mmCIF file of C-alpha atoms in Angstrom:
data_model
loop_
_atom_site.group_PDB
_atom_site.id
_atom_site.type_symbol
_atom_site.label_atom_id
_atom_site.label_comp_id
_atom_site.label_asym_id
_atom_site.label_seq_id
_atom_site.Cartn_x
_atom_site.Cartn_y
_atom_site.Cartn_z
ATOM 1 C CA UNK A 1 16.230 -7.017 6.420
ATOM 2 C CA UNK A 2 14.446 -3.947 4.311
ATOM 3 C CA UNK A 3 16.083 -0.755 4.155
ATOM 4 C CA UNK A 4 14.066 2.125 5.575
ATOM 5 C CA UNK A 5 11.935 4.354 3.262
ATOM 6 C CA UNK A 6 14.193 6.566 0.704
ATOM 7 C CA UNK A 7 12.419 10.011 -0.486
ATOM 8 C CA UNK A 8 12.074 8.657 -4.134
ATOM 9 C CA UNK A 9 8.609 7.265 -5.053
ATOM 10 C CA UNK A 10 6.252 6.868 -7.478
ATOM 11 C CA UNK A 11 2.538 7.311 -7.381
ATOM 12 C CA UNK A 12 0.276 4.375 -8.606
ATOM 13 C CA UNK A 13 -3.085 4.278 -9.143
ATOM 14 C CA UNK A 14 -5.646 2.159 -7.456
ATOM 15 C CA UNK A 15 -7.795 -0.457 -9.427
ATOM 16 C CA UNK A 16 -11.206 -1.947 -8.310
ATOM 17 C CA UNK A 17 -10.607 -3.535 -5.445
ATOM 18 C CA UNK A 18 -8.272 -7.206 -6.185
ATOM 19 C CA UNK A 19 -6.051 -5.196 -8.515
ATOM 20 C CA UNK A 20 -3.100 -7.099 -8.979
ATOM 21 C CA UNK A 21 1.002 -5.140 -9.109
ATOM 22 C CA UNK A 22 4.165 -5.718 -9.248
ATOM 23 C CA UNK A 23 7.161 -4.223 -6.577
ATOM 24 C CA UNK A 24 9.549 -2.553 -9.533
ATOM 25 C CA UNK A 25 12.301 -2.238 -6.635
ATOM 26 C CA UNK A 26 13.108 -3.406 -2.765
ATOM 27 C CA UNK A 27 10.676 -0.666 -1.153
ATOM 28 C CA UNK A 28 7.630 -0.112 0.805
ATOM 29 C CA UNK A 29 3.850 -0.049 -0.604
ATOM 30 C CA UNK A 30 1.754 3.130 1.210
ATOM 31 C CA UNK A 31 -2.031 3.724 0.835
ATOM 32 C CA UNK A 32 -3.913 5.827 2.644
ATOM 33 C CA UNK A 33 -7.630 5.708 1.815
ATOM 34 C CA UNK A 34 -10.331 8.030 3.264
ATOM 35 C CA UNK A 35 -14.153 6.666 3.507
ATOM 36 C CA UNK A 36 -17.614 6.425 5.456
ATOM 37 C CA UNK A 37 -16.828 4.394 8.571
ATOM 38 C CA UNK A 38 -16.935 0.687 8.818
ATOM 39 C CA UNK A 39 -13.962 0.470 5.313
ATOM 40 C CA UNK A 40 -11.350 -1.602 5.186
ATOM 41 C CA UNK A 41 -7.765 -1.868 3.509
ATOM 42 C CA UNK A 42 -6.018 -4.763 3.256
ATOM 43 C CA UNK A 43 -2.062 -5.674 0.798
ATOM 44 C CA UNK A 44 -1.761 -9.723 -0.109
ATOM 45 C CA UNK A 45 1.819 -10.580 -1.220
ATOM 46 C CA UNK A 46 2.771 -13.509 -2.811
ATOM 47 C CA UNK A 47 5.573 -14.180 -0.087
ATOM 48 C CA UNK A 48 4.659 -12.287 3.109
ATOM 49 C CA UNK A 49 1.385 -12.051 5.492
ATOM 50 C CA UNK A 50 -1.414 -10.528 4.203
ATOM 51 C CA UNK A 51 -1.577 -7.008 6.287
ATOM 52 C CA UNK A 52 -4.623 -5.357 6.900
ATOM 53 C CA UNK A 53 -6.132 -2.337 8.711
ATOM 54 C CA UNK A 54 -9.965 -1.724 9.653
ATOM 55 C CA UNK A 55 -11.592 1.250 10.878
ATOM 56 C CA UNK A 56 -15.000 1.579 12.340
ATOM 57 C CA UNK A 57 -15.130 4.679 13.924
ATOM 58 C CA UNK A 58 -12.702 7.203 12.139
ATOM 59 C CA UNK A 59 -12.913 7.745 8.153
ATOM 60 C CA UNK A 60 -9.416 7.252 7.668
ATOM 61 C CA UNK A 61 -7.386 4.207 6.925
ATOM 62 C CA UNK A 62 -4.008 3.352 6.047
ATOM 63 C CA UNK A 63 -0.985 1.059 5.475
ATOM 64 C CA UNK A 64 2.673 0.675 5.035
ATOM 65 C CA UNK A 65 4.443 -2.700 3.534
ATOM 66 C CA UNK A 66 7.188 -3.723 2.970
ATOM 67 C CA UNK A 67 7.904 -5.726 -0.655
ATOM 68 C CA UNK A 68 10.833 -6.921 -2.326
ATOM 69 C CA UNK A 69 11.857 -6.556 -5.987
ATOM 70 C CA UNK A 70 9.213 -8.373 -8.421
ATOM 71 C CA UNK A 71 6.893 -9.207 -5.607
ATOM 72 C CA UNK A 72 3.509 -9.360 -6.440
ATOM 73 C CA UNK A 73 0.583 -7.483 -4.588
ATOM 74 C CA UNK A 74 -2.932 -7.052 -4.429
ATOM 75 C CA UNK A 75 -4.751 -4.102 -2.825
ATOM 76 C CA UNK A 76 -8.487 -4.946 -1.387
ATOM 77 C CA UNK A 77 -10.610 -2.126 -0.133
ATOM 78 C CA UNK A 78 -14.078 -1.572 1.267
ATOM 79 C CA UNK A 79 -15.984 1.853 1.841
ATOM 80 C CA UNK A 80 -13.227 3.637 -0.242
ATOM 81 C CA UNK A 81 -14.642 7.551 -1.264
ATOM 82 C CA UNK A 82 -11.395 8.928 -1.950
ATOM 83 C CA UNK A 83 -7.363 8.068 -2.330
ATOM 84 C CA UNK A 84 -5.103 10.183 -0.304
ATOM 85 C CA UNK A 85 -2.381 8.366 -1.306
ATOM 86 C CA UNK A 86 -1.130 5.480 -3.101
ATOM 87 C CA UNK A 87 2.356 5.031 -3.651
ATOM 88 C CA UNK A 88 6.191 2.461 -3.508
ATOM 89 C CA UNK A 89 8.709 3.751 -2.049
ATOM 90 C CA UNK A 90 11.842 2.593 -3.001
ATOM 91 C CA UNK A 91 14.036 1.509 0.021
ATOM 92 C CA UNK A 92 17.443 3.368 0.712
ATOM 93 C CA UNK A 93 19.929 2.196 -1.652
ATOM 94 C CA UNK A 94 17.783 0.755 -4.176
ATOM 95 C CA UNK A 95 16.934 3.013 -6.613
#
């Protein structure tokens, strides 16, 4: 029942790893992390699956979630060298 991505968004910036935040609108958490090979992302909300994404063979990793208003998120990474991009995107309509 989420909205697709609008083109409004703000950048956040990554914690250490466990960092918790909080969805200021209906939207869609993006990361994209770059680092050595065997990394990992992974997004816990408090009221969806966890989602993650592991790469062992490419440097590049990333994710795109979908979060409701006030939900609350935490952002777990492994083998992170650099942040390409960390961002919520607010869903159509909701900003």
């Amino acid at each position: 029942g989420m909205s697709m991505p609008s083109n409004k968004y703000i950048n956040l910036t990554l914690g250490a790893t466990g960092t918790t935040y909080i969805a200021p609108a209906n939207g869609w958490v993006y990361i994209c992390l770059d680092g050595p090979n065997s990394h990992y992302v992974q997004i816990s909300c408090d009221n969806i699956p966890e989602y993650t994404n592991h790469n062992g063979v490419t440097s590049y990793v990333s994710l795109l979630v979908p979060v409701t208003e006030g939900t609350t998120f935490s952002v777990q990474y492994v083998g992170l060298s650099k942040v390409v991009c960390f961002r919520f995107i607010y869903a159509q309509g909701s900003q």
